[in-house]
XYZ file of C-alpha atoms in Angstrom:
747
model
C -46.056 77.965 36.096
C -45.263 80.971 33.967
C -41.862 81.617 32.567
C -40.006 82.739 29.629
C -39.428 80.785 26.536
C -36.022 80.160 25.040
C -36.710 82.767 22.418
C -37.067 85.349 25.101
C -33.678 84.578 26.605
C -31.691 83.722 23.452
C -31.399 86.060 20.517
C -32.011 84.885 17.032
C -28.523 83.945 15.924
C -29.615 83.798 12.358
C -30.259 87.526 12.506
C -27.014 89.315 11.877
C -28.243 92.554 13.319
C -29.113 91.005 16.632
C -25.817 89.207 16.716
C -23.866 92.384 16.233
C -26.002 94.142 18.709
C -25.416 91.651 21.488
C -21.733 91.033 20.718
C -20.407 94.154 19.054
C -16.785 93.211 19.664
C -16.970 89.705 18.197
C -15.425 89.367 14.816
C -17.317 87.329 12.290
C -15.867 83.844 11.802
C -15.565 84.424 8.137
C -13.285 87.364 8.800
C -10.672 85.230 10.636
C -7.761 84.296 8.494
C -7.534 80.589 7.617
C -4.189 80.456 9.288
C -5.889 80.206 12.650
C -7.271 76.830 11.746
C -3.925 75.367 10.795
C -1.675 73.288 12.941
C 0.887 76.063 12.961
C -1.408 78.656 14.554
C 0.821 78.943 17.599
C 3.653 80.329 15.504
C 1.220 82.845 14.071
C 0.146 84.029 17.509
C 3.708 84.277 18.732
C 4.619 86.490 15.845
C 1.693 88.754 16.592
C 2.450 89.067 20.280
C 6.112 89.741 19.725
C 5.449 92.668 17.368
C 4.682 96.194 18.564
C 1.314 96.949 17.103
C 0.690 100.714 16.968
C -2.937 100.841 17.739
C -4.685 102.519 20.643
C -7.945 100.771 20.111
C -9.197 98.395 22.713
C -7.342 95.141 22.661
C -9.349 92.266 21.316
C -8.766 88.633 22.231
C -5.342 87.366 21.193
C -4.305 90.876 20.182
C -6.594 91.070 17.164
C -7.507 94.509 15.953
C -11.004 95.759 15.631
C -12.507 94.987 12.306
C -11.517 97.486 9.665
C -13.442 98.537 6.661
C -11.884 95.982 4.338
C -12.604 93.097 6.796
C -9.009 91.781 6.768
C -6.526 91.404 9.569
C -2.980 92.460 8.670
C -0.244 89.902 9.391
C 3.089 91.642 9.969
C 6.364 90.055 8.952
C 9.033 89.083 11.441
C 11.558 91.745 12.106
C 14.648 89.539 11.652
C 14.229 86.492 9.387
C 16.058 83.358 10.568
C 18.352 81.185 8.476
C 16.036 78.175 8.823
C 12.463 77.650 9.794
C 10.942 75.061 12.025
C 7.920 75.033 9.770
C 9.713 73.327 6.858
C 9.062 69.581 6.269
C 11.914 67.214 5.500
C 11.689 63.901 3.660
C 13.488 61.986 6.397
C 14.148 62.740 10.051
C 17.169 61.551 11.941
C 16.764 58.748 14.440
C 16.998 60.929 17.631
C 14.374 63.363 16.356
C 12.208 60.547 15.064
C 12.366 58.798 18.404
C 11.308 61.925 20.336
C 8.702 62.970 17.739
C 10.285 66.410 17.323
C 10.941 68.515 14.260
C 14.146 67.709 12.428
C 15.866 70.209 10.162
C 17.092 67.442 7.880
C 20.609 68.830 7.656
C 23.335 66.293 7.010
C 25.523 64.985 8.442
C 24.069 66.582 11.617
C 20.715 68.265 11.996
C 20.312 71.584 13.878
C 18.738 70.062 16.981
C 21.327 67.303 17.382
C 24.084 69.845 16.847
C 22.728 72.128 19.554
C 22.106 69.272 21.999
C 25.314 67.449 21.039
C 23.525 64.245 20.121
C 24.739 61.457 17.859
C 22.847 62.273 14.693
C 22.399 59.469 12.181
C 19.916 58.727 9.483
C 18.666 55.157 8.937
C 17.621 53.538 5.669
C 14.723 54.987 3.829
C 11.440 53.099 3.605
C 12.189 51.901 0.102
C 15.548 50.542 1.179
C 14.031 48.838 4.223
C 11.366 47.217 2.036
C 13.957 45.970 -0.426
C 16.064 44.498 2.376
C 12.989 42.857 3.886
C 12.074 41.289 0.548
C 15.613 40.018 0.187
C 15.443 38.391 3.623
C 12.081 36.812 2.798
C 13.428 35.419 -0.485
C 16.376 33.899 1.350
C 13.984 32.352 3.857
C 11.824 30.940 1.057
C 14.881 29.457 -0.648
C 15.848 27.793 2.608
C 12.368 26.328 3.024
C 12.381 25.042 -0.563
C 15.761 23.418 -0.025
C 14.415 21.732 3.087
C 11.395 20.474 1.131
C 13.658 19.019 -1.551
C 15.714 17.240 1.099
C 12.580 15.790 2.686
C 10.939 14.983 -0.655
C 12.274 11.421 -1.103
C 10.940 10.369 2.304
C 7.452 11.748 1.708
C 4.454 9.679 0.783
C 2.757 9.897 -2.574
C 0.079 12.336 -1.445
C 2.502 14.562 0.461
C 4.929 14.609 -2.458
C 2.126 15.658 -4.795
C 1.207 18.524 -2.470
C 4.823 19.664 -2.366
C 4.949 19.614 -6.167
C 1.854 21.761 -6.432
C 3.110 24.231 -3.827
C 6.454 24.668 -5.548
C 4.845 25.121 -8.952
C 2.639 27.905 -7.553
C 5.677 29.814 -6.280
C 5.911 33.018 -8.403
C 9.648 32.742 -8.802
C 11.110 32.268 -12.245
C 14.127 30.396 -10.954
C 11.944 28.037 -8.951
C 9.771 27.383 -11.974
C 12.879 26.460 -13.914
C 14.011 24.114 -11.153
C 10.580 22.456 -11.001
C 9.439 22.463 -14.634
C 6.020 21.785 -16.022
C 4.772 18.407 -17.182
C 6.017 19.098 -20.692
C 9.588 18.508 -19.564
C 8.688 14.976 -18.527
C 8.232 14.015 -22.175
C 10.830 13.407 -24.788
C 10.323 14.578 -28.341
C 8.185 11.536 -29.123
C 5.900 12.084 -26.125
C 7.239 9.185 -24.019
C 7.608 9.486 -20.280
C 11.174 9.505 -19.070
C 10.718 7.281 -16.028
C 7.134 6.409 -15.142
C 4.092 5.851 -17.306
C 0.619 7.068 -16.395
C -1.221 5.433 -19.296
C -1.392 2.160 -21.224
C -0.771 2.240 -24.973
C -1.782 -1.374 -25.635
C -5.067 -3.251 -25.515
C -4.049 -6.221 -23.378
C -7.350 -7.934 -24.050
C -6.847 -7.904 -27.801
C -5.365 -11.354 -28.341
C -4.038 -14.379 -26.519
C -0.402 -13.278 -26.511
C -1.160 -9.945 -24.915
C -3.367 -11.625 -22.346
C -0.573 -14.028 -21.416
C 1.970 -11.228 -21.188
C -0.156 -8.671 -19.400
C 0.885 -5.130 -18.677
C 4.618 -4.559 -18.265
C 5.573 -1.340 -16.511
C 8.401 0.962 -17.485
C 10.791 -0.469 -14.903
C 10.615 -4.013 -16.265
C 13.338 -5.222 -18.616
C 10.687 -6.165 -21.184
C 9.388 -2.592 -21.382
C 12.879 -1.076 -21.389
C 14.015 -3.290 -24.249
C 10.806 -2.521 -26.127
C 11.368 1.236 -25.759
C 14.966 0.881 -26.861
C 14.057 -1.178 -29.909
C 11.344 1.330 -30.846
C 13.832 4.186 -30.587
C 16.305 2.341 -32.762
C 13.600 1.596 -35.314
C 12.722 5.283 -35.586
C 16.335 6.234 -36.230
C 16.419 4.384 -39.540
C 19.080 6.608 -41.036
C 21.609 5.377 -38.512
C 20.310 1.875 -37.847
C 18.660 0.333 -40.911
C 16.336 -2.377 -39.629
C 15.018 -5.129 -41.892
C 11.337 -5.090 -42.725
C 10.689 -8.280 -40.816
C 12.159 -6.604 -37.730
C 10.228 -3.355 -38.055
C 6.949 -5.211 -38.473
C 7.307 -6.959 -35.134
C 7.709 -4.004 -32.800
C 4.989 -5.186 -30.447
C 5.793 -5.483 -26.777
C 5.000 -9.198 -26.938
C 8.021 -9.629 -29.212
C 10.262 -8.592 -26.300
C 8.776 -11.000 -23.754
C 11.231 -13.721 -22.816
C 9.326 -15.272 -19.905
C 7.559 -18.582 -20.296
C 3.864 -18.149 -20.919
C 1.184 -19.527 -18.661
C 0.259 -22.006 -21.373
C 3.457 -23.939 -20.632
C 1.998 -25.161 -17.329
C 0.037 -28.384 -17.518
C -1.714 -30.521 -14.941
C -1.336 -34.277 -15.223
C -4.311 -36.346 -14.155
C -2.630 -39.753 -14.431
C -0.579 -39.442 -11.237
C -1.777 -40.839 -7.938
C -2.435 -38.165 -5.390
C -1.242 -40.331 -2.474
C 1.953 -41.556 -4.126
C 5.261 -40.532 -2.617
C 8.840 -40.706 -3.937
C 11.441 -42.989 -2.425
C 13.038 -41.845 0.791
C 16.391 -41.156 -0.883
C 14.805 -39.036 -3.595
C 12.602 -37.262 -1.078
C 15.587 -36.529 1.166
C 17.468 -35.047 -1.777
C 14.551 -32.834 -2.699
C 13.976 -31.720 0.898
C 17.685 -30.987 1.360
C 17.782 -28.999 -1.882
C 14.762 -26.949 -0.912
C 16.029 -25.988 2.534
C 19.527 -25.294 1.231
C 18.712 -23.339 -1.932
C 15.158 -21.981 -1.589
C 14.270 -21.687 2.087
C 17.100 -19.264 3.080
C 15.751 -16.693 0.637
C 12.076 -17.437 1.245
C 11.460 -18.830 4.765
C 7.821 -19.623 4.112
C 7.391 -22.179 6.883
C 8.887 -23.262 10.172
C 11.839 -25.455 9.266
C 12.131 -27.289 12.592
C 8.459 -28.175 12.827
C 8.116 -29.230 9.201
C 11.226 -31.438 9.207
C 9.959 -33.209 12.318
C 6.621 -33.860 10.614
C 8.416 -35.048 7.473
C 10.467 -37.571 9.418
C 7.337 -38.953 11.093
C 5.564 -39.165 7.731
C 8.277 -41.360 6.183
C 9.047 -43.328 9.347
C 5.484 -44.525 9.940
C 3.509 -45.639 6.844
C 0.322 -45.623 8.890
C 0.466 -41.856 9.344
C -2.184 -40.125 7.260
C -1.673 -36.337 7.249
C -4.227 -33.946 5.858
C -4.609 -33.073 2.210
C -3.236 -29.573 2.651
C -0.055 -30.806 4.347
C 0.468 -33.295 1.519
C -0.068 -30.485 -0.988
C 2.608 -28.384 0.734
C 5.017 -31.349 0.725
C 4.523 -31.954 -3.006
C 4.980 -28.255 -3.752
C 8.320 -28.402 -1.943
C 9.244 -31.426 -4.063
C 8.217 -29.578 -7.230
C 10.231 -26.470 -6.363
C 13.357 -28.502 -5.594
C 12.896 -30.546 -8.777
C 12.803 -27.343 -10.836
C 16.019 -26.215 -9.178
C 17.697 -29.561 -9.934
C 16.422 -29.850 -13.507
C 19.149 -30.409 -16.082
C 21.771 -31.440 -13.528
C 23.245 -34.911 -13.234
C 23.970 -35.061 -9.538
C 23.771 -37.732 -6.908
C 20.222 -38.249 -5.718
C 18.646 -36.947 -8.913
C 14.818 -36.997 -8.788
C 14.884 -39.667 -11.479
C 11.616 -40.310 -13.288
C 9.699 -37.847 -11.102
C 9.589 -34.482 -12.809
C 8.387 -31.312 -11.218
C 5.093 -31.639 -13.126
C 4.322 -34.864 -11.259
C 4.673 -33.187 -7.890
C 2.911 -30.015 -8.956
C -0.005 -31.919 -10.505
C -0.349 -34.003 -7.357
C -0.413 -30.864 -5.185
C -2.948 -29.226 -7.472
C -5.285 -32.203 -7.353
C -4.877 -32.555 -3.596
C -5.878 -29.084 -2.583
C -4.999 -26.119 -4.734
C -7.198 -26.510 -7.773
C -10.343 -27.595 -5.944
C -10.446 -25.783 -2.645
C -7.843 -23.059 -2.291
C -9.702 -20.526 -4.409
C -13.121 -21.341 -2.973
C -12.431 -21.922 0.702
C -10.169 -20.241 3.218
C -6.712 -20.730 1.677
C -3.703 -22.140 3.448
C -1.190 -19.313 3.301
C 1.920 -21.485 3.205
C 0.435 -23.568 0.439
C -0.313 -20.525 -1.717
C 3.129 -19.035 -1.172
C 4.997 -22.240 -1.906
C 3.039 -22.526 -5.129
C 4.072 -18.940 -5.794
C 7.701 -19.940 -5.291
C 7.232 -22.832 -7.706
C 5.926 -20.458 -10.346
C 8.801 -18.100 -9.660
C 11.470 -20.771 -10.036
C 9.969 -21.642 -13.412
C 10.297 -17.961 -14.467
C 6.558 -17.501 -14.891
C 6.590 -13.841 -13.927
C 2.988 -12.982 -14.759
C 1.486 -16.067 -13.103
C 3.730 -15.653 -10.059
C 2.655 -12.029 -9.677
C -0.995 -13.067 -9.697
C -0.473 -15.793 -7.111
C 1.476 -13.318 -5.031
C -1.628 -11.148 -4.924
C -3.642 -14.120 -3.692
C -1.087 -14.798 -0.975
C -1.134 -11.141 0.070
C -4.905 -11.213 0.460
C -4.652 -14.323 2.593
C -1.906 -12.774 4.725
C -3.906 -9.597 5.249
C -6.919 -11.659 6.261
C -4.752 -13.340 8.895
C -3.369 -9.947 10.081
C 0.212 -10.935 9.324
C 0.862 -7.328 8.360
C 0.380 -6.259 11.985
C 2.470 -6.764 15.085
C 1.118 -9.660 17.135
C 0.643 -8.878 20.837
C -1.522 -11.861 21.736
C -0.317 -13.757 24.798
C -1.858 -16.962 23.460
C 0.720 -17.212 20.669
C 4.148 -18.527 21.587
C 7.136 -16.248 20.840
C 8.552 -18.808 18.410
C 5.279 -18.883 16.481
C 5.224 -15.082 16.363
C 8.676 -14.972 14.848
C 7.779 -17.587 12.228
C 4.783 -15.473 11.210
C 6.915 -12.353 11.028
C 9.328 -14.118 8.692
C 6.419 -15.359 6.635
C 5.192 -11.804 6.161
C 8.612 -10.415 5.201
C 9.104 -13.311 2.812
C 5.918 -12.275 1.091
C 7.142 -8.668 1.127
C 10.428 -9.522 -0.601
C 8.644 -11.726 -3.128
C 6.180 -8.966 -3.875
C 8.983 -6.440 -4.360
C 10.955 -8.762 -6.643
C 7.932 -9.556 -8.796
C 7.032 -5.873 -9.060
C 10.545 -5.138 -10.308
C 10.382 -8.012 -12.804
C 6.914 -7.332 -14.214
C 6.812 -3.560 -13.802
C 3.478 -3.840 -12.035
C 2.530 -2.205 -8.739
C 3.258 -4.064 -5.510
C 0.383 -5.499 -3.572
C 1.564 -4.441 -0.119
C 1.299 -0.850 1.027
C 3.955 0.306 3.463
C 1.489 2.346 5.500
C -0.543 -0.777 6.275
C 2.284 -2.782 7.807
C 3.536 -2.671 11.391
C 5.211 -6.071 11.422
C 8.705 -5.751 12.931
C 11.732 -6.885 10.985
C 12.703 -10.515 11.604
C 15.145 -11.383 14.358
C 18.480 -12.287 12.685
C 18.990 -15.534 14.595
C 18.602 -19.053 13.309
C 15.349 -20.822 14.046
C 17.096 -23.357 16.250
C 18.409 -20.557 18.496
C 15.117 -18.744 18.976
C 14.521 -20.531 22.284
C 17.692 -19.161 23.878
C 17.250 -16.672 26.690
C 18.738 -13.560 25.088
C 16.898 -14.171 21.800
C 13.595 -14.684 23.597
C 14.119 -11.404 25.419
C 14.628 -9.619 22.105
C 11.458 -11.213 20.748
C 9.311 -10.358 23.753
C 10.739 -6.896 24.503
C 9.849 -4.436 21.739
C 12.407 -1.874 22.906
C 15.206 -4.426 22.946
C 14.213 -5.695 19.515
C 14.159 -2.196 18.076
C 17.545 -1.365 19.588
C 19.107 -4.530 18.184
C 17.790 -3.841 14.694
C 18.973 -0.225 14.779
C 22.389 -1.342 15.961
C 22.692 -3.790 13.080
C 21.622 -1.285 10.454
C 23.826 1.515 11.789
C 26.996 -0.463 12.372
C 29.930 0.379 10.114
C 31.006 -3.062 9.126
C 32.536 -4.037 12.474
C 29.830 -6.494 13.383
C 31.968 -9.452 12.337
C 34.867 -8.517 14.583
C 32.621 -7.740 17.474
C 30.657 -10.975 17.461
C 33.850 -13.067 17.238
C 35.049 -11.563 20.503
C 31.805 -12.401 22.263
C 31.199 -15.370 24.501
C 28.615 -17.845 23.329
C 26.427 -17.257 26.326
C 26.308 -13.537 25.575
C 27.734 -12.531 28.965
C 29.882 -9.790 27.448
C 28.378 -6.620 26.083
C 29.118 -5.101 22.721
C 31.937 -2.621 22.266
C 29.604 -0.008 20.828
C 28.486 2.561 23.428
C 24.815 2.228 24.182
C 22.263 4.972 24.385
C 21.274 5.776 27.926
C 17.634 5.301 27.001
C 18.200 1.677 26.018
C 17.451 -0.895 28.702
C 20.228 -3.117 30.086
C 18.859 -6.027 28.072
C 20.398 -4.562 24.902
C 23.866 -4.645 26.389
C 23.463 -8.363 27.208
C 22.374 -9.419 23.712
C 25.350 -10.316 21.494
C 25.354 -9.469 17.794
C 24.109 -12.387 15.719
C 26.739 -14.467 13.928
C 26.593 -14.889 10.125
C 23.744 -17.192 9.199
C 20.904 -17.582 6.741
C 18.670 -15.613 9.102
C 21.114 -12.706 9.287
C 21.427 -12.755 5.498
C 17.639 -12.712 5.202
C 17.519 -9.748 7.587
C 19.828 -7.716 5.339
C 18.093 -8.748 2.128
C 14.796 -7.653 3.666
C 16.188 -4.258 4.646
C 17.518 -3.814 1.105
C 14.111 -4.786 -0.293
C 12.646 -1.896 1.690
C 14.960 0.487 -0.195
C 13.915 -1.034 -3.506
C 10.255 -0.702 -2.523
C 10.887 2.977 -1.807
C 12.349 3.324 -5.304
C 9.277 1.620 -6.753
C 6.920 4.011 -4.991
C 8.841 7.246 -5.525
C 10.451 6.814 -8.974
C 8.451 4.290 -10.970
C 4.896 4.742 -9.718
C 2.463 6.263 -12.274
C 2.165 9.441 -10.185
C 5.907 9.994 -10.719
C 5.066 10.954 -14.304
C 3.794 14.265 -12.907
C 7.008 15.017 -11.044
C 9.755 17.185 -12.439
C 13.108 15.683 -13.260
C 14.677 17.775 -10.485
C 12.525 15.949 -7.940
C 13.225 12.539 -9.450
C 16.945 13.267 -9.607
C 16.894 14.223 -5.929
C 15.142 10.974 -5.049
C 17.617 8.947 -7.114
C 20.551 10.544 -5.294
C 18.928 9.980 -1.907
C 18.116 6.331 -2.619
C 21.604 5.754 -3.980
C 23.033 7.069 -0.700
C 20.688 4.800 1.244
C 21.973 1.809 -0.699
C 25.564 2.811 0.069
C 24.653 3.199 3.741
C 23.178 -0.299 3.683
C 26.456 -1.586 2.256
C 28.397 0.083 5.074
C 26.161 -1.566 7.660
C 27.064 -5.114 6.593
C 29.143 -7.150 9.047
C 32.696 -7.814 8.000
C 32.103 -11.447 6.918
C 29.543 -10.147 4.418
C 31.824 -7.563 2.803
C 31.554 -8.972 -0.703
C 33.667 -6.188 -2.214
C 36.770 -7.615 -0.548
C 38.108 -10.955 -1.827
C 37.414 -13.856 0.490
C 37.414 -17.631 0.299
C 34.839 -18.246 3.029
C 33.164 -21.381 1.727
C 30.111 -21.586 4.021
C 29.331 -17.889 3.549
C 29.952 -17.729 -0.175
C 26.328 -18.284 -1.111
C 25.154 -15.625 1.348
C 27.772 -13.129 0.147
C 26.798 -13.734 -3.466
C 23.127 -13.274 -2.696
C 23.754 -9.960 -0.946
C 26.063 -8.817 -3.738
C 23.613 -9.682 -6.518
C 20.775 -7.917 -4.747
C 22.881 -4.842 -3.952
C 24.127 -4.275 -7.503
C 20.688 -5.056 -8.909
C 19.193 -2.435 -6.589
C 21.807 0.127 -7.667
C 20.950 -0.532 -11.308
C 17.257 -0.302 -10.534
C 17.713 3.081 -8.827
C 20.071 4.731 -11.326
C 18.773 3.290 -14.609
C 16.330 6.204 -15.214
C 19.376 8.431 -15.680
C 20.245 6.428 -18.795
C 16.829 7.223 -20.211
C 17.221 10.864 -19.227
C 20.670 10.983 -20.801
C 19.366 9.420 -23.990
C 16.404 11.823 -24.179
C 18.611 14.866 -23.641
C 20.958 13.724 -26.399
C 18.049 13.549 -28.823
C 17.263 17.213 -28.082
C 20.702 18.779 -27.878
C 24.100 17.080 -27.659
C 25.245 19.351 -24.818
C 21.972 19.378 -22.896
C 23.038 16.760 -20.345
C 23.300 17.666 -16.686
C 26.220 16.480 -14.604
C 24.022 14.499 -12.233
C 22.591 12.311 -14.997
C 26.077 11.714 -16.332
C 27.475 10.663 -12.957
C 24.508 8.397 -12.218
C 24.891 6.864 -15.651
C 28.462 5.909 -14.788
C 27.307 4.478 -11.455
C 24.742 2.357 -13.296
C 27.345 1.015 -15.731
C 29.799 0.357 -12.916
C 27.170 -1.574 -10.957
C 26.439 -3.626 -14.086
C 30.095 -4.529 -14.465
C 30.374 -5.519 -10.803
C 27.212 -7.613 -11.055
C 28.528 -9.683 -13.951
C 31.933 -9.990 -12.292
C 30.222 -12.097 -9.640
C 29.700 -14.862 -12.215
C 32.581 -17.054 -13.396
C 33.974 -16.221 -16.809
C 33.047 -19.684 -18.052
C 29.331 -20.549 -17.632
C 28.798 -23.473 -15.280
C 25.339 -24.773 -14.362
C 26.732 -26.838 -11.490
C 28.222 -23.696 -9.936
C 24.895 -21.933 -10.455
C 23.038 -24.752 -8.724
C 25.240 -24.551 -5.642
C 25.556 -20.787 -5.205
C 22.620 -19.003 -6.852
C 18.970 -19.206 -7.767
C 18.521 -19.624 -11.502
C 15.447 -17.410 -11.793
C 17.174 -14.484 -10.088
C 20.297 -14.829 -12.239
C 18.137 -14.597 -15.371
C 16.654 -11.348 -14.091
C 20.106 -9.934 -13.314
C 21.481 -10.918 -16.719
C 18.649 -9.157 -18.527
C 19.190 -6.116 -16.320
C 22.809 -6.026 -17.433
C 21.961 -6.483 -21.115
C 19.427 -3.646 -20.940
C 22.027 -1.289 -19.475
C 24.695 -2.313 -21.977
C 22.460 -1.840 -25.015
C 21.172 1.516 -23.774
C 24.669 2.790 -23.060
C 25.849 1.584 -26.457
C 23.071 3.564 -28.104
C 24.098 6.674 -26.144
C 27.724 6.253 -27.193
C 26.660 5.878 -30.810
C 24.615 9.091 -30.697
C 27.535 10.921 -29.089
C 29.970 9.584 -31.659
C 32.209 8.013 -29.015
C 33.192 4.496 -28.153
C 31.594 2.764 -25.219
C 33.291 1.895 -21.985
C 36.143 -0.549 -22.427
C 34.400 -3.140 -20.273
C 31.028 -2.962 -22.019
C 31.679 -5.369 -24.940
C 33.188 -8.108 -22.726
C 30.373 -8.000 -20.183
C 27.774 -8.130 -22.959
C 29.381 -11.225 -24.428
C 29.640 -12.751 -20.948
C 25.954 -12.158 -20.268
C 24.969 -13.763 -23.582
C 27.226 -16.744 -22.900
C 25.517 -17.384 -19.572
C 22.091 -17.070 -21.190
C 23.090 -19.609 -23.807
C 24.260 -22.074 -21.156
C 21.129 -21.609 -19.055
C 18.934 -22.065 -22.137
C 19.776 -25.775 -22.023
C 17.555 -26.229 -18.963
C 15.337 -23.132 -18.924
C 12.916 -22.071 -21.649
C 12.831 -18.474 -20.413
C 16.626 -18.282 -20.608
C 16.462 -19.625 -24.160
C 13.967 -16.918 -25.110
C 16.181 -14.277 -23.502
C 19.243 -15.495 -25.396
C 17.343 -15.381 -28.704
C 16.112 -11.880 -27.922
C 19.599 -10.626 -27.064
C 20.899 -12.056 -30.331
C 18.260 -10.140 -32.281
C 19.043 -6.907 -30.459
C 22.740 -7.438 -30.937
C 22.294 -7.075 -34.694
C 20.572 -3.724 -34.258
C 23.514 -2.135 -32.449
C 26.540 -1.640 -34.750
C 29.049 -4.428 -34.373
C 31.934 -2.050 -33.604
C 30.088 -0.810 -30.502
C 29.232 -4.210 -29.005
């Protein structure tokens, strides 16, 4: 097929001559004015069409003239210039014009278009103003989130709290960085931590004394007194200390607890010997009256029945472990009765006889090598505790915790093979270990052995062991929802529990006066509030121990050394409120702040009162250290929160010592209190008094009017207790030495 090529049909466009020949009327693109390419070309064409162009030449497209010699197209001016031009650009359009995407003249207060169309003309904020307002809103939102984090901080775990600290430190806000300071603010001018300690400054394997003492954390009275004495020794211009005093500033010099070397095992006692029935009855009665209510380590009903059979039938031969438990109970009661001339005194049988017999029966040979008997280990722990052997008791507590964890006592028991009564006894056993662990951690300053995240054991039912078989109590034990509702009702009540339970029938047919949640089952309405008893007292002491454990983990743990004081102060305030809430939840018979002569409940009221004020001191005592550190930097550099918490700490100390009679009486102590706990409370009070006296001396003011009397009262009780307790004697000697360091006109 023949045809024509493209070159035959299309001219060579590169040839200008051919282009002009084919299209003589086309104007070269280069000759068009650049205005045609602009966005405003329509205005250009309108102006051309509206003008009368005097030219008779043929009209070109869009009214363009034929190319002249100079190659330019003339652009005539408008005949009548307007006052304003639509071509002008304004920096900001009004909202109506902006919404319709039309040109705005920018006139204020009303633009030309809105004026002609009678629209409401208004100009919004400029972009810079909108950005500034947006940033302000975001900053307010961030401040709200930070406030929420601070409110939630005390309830967070260690890892979550650390993440919150890091997030707040990374916030590029100068005010936030001041609120959450760097680690440098956690040190005083000598480099000591204010609350917690993340390092050890002693070699506790150096000599025998340090090995016996062991590490003492910052929240123990031993460490606090050591820090105070070191601070006083450094301020030699104000407090000249003799050379023999300054040379003994080791932490072992502040230890007042009996050392482990004081414990001896006698091998000349018969392991199968037993005391007379009268002596044994006295010891058993003392144990279950003075020790068991605070530490229900075993089932009272079952053990007493076995004890009666053991003494009634000489032919009965129980196992070695049961005999070891019995002798440990004898030893613990003998320690409690030591130094008292009362009817039924143990006589020639000292606590070492019973303890040595128990050790030879089971503890020393088998308990550390075979599967341990949990009750046996814990009763031995109680024996160590009553003898004020803090370090040894803490170690045995760790052994008991391991045994309890191996038996899954830290978990709720859902097995149908275990009777409800046995379940409740195990629950009480676990919470006894929990309270012991918390107390020993507070005494020694060492970490607790039980982690809260590994425990699901419910709180103990606040009914006496003899009433656990009643119908309404069994329902609370078996029904988890009913149990939880009862516990919440007890902890949230506002002190009216005593009045309510007195109006109840014994069979529990009447419901409580408190309105019940609709989600609660009818079983809750049928269960009456428990009357005052040792079990109810143990329930409230356990709930208060949980608050103290929270203070241990959030304020005194080594990781707290990396927290700012603002965070610690927030946690102290929160925990202090929790303690006050606990006080409000007590039933009316347990209101120890109101005078009462209830004889049977006096011991329970005193126990709750001692533990409450001790917990308040434990929570607020870091503010004394903070106050003292701030005074060493600048006299006026003390925040109001630390000052108020300092007063709360001193007030709690005064109330704690007011619980004791003005005249020391060991017989009164035997009936109403545990001697080992009173020693701990007395040293707590002395630590607070000496620290506050130092603060008053630095400020140049006199101490609180009640401080000197309570210090003398605490020392008087230590002196009386030193007659029967070596640890109390050491504490009294230590307080006498420290008393000479503080000026006599202060104390």
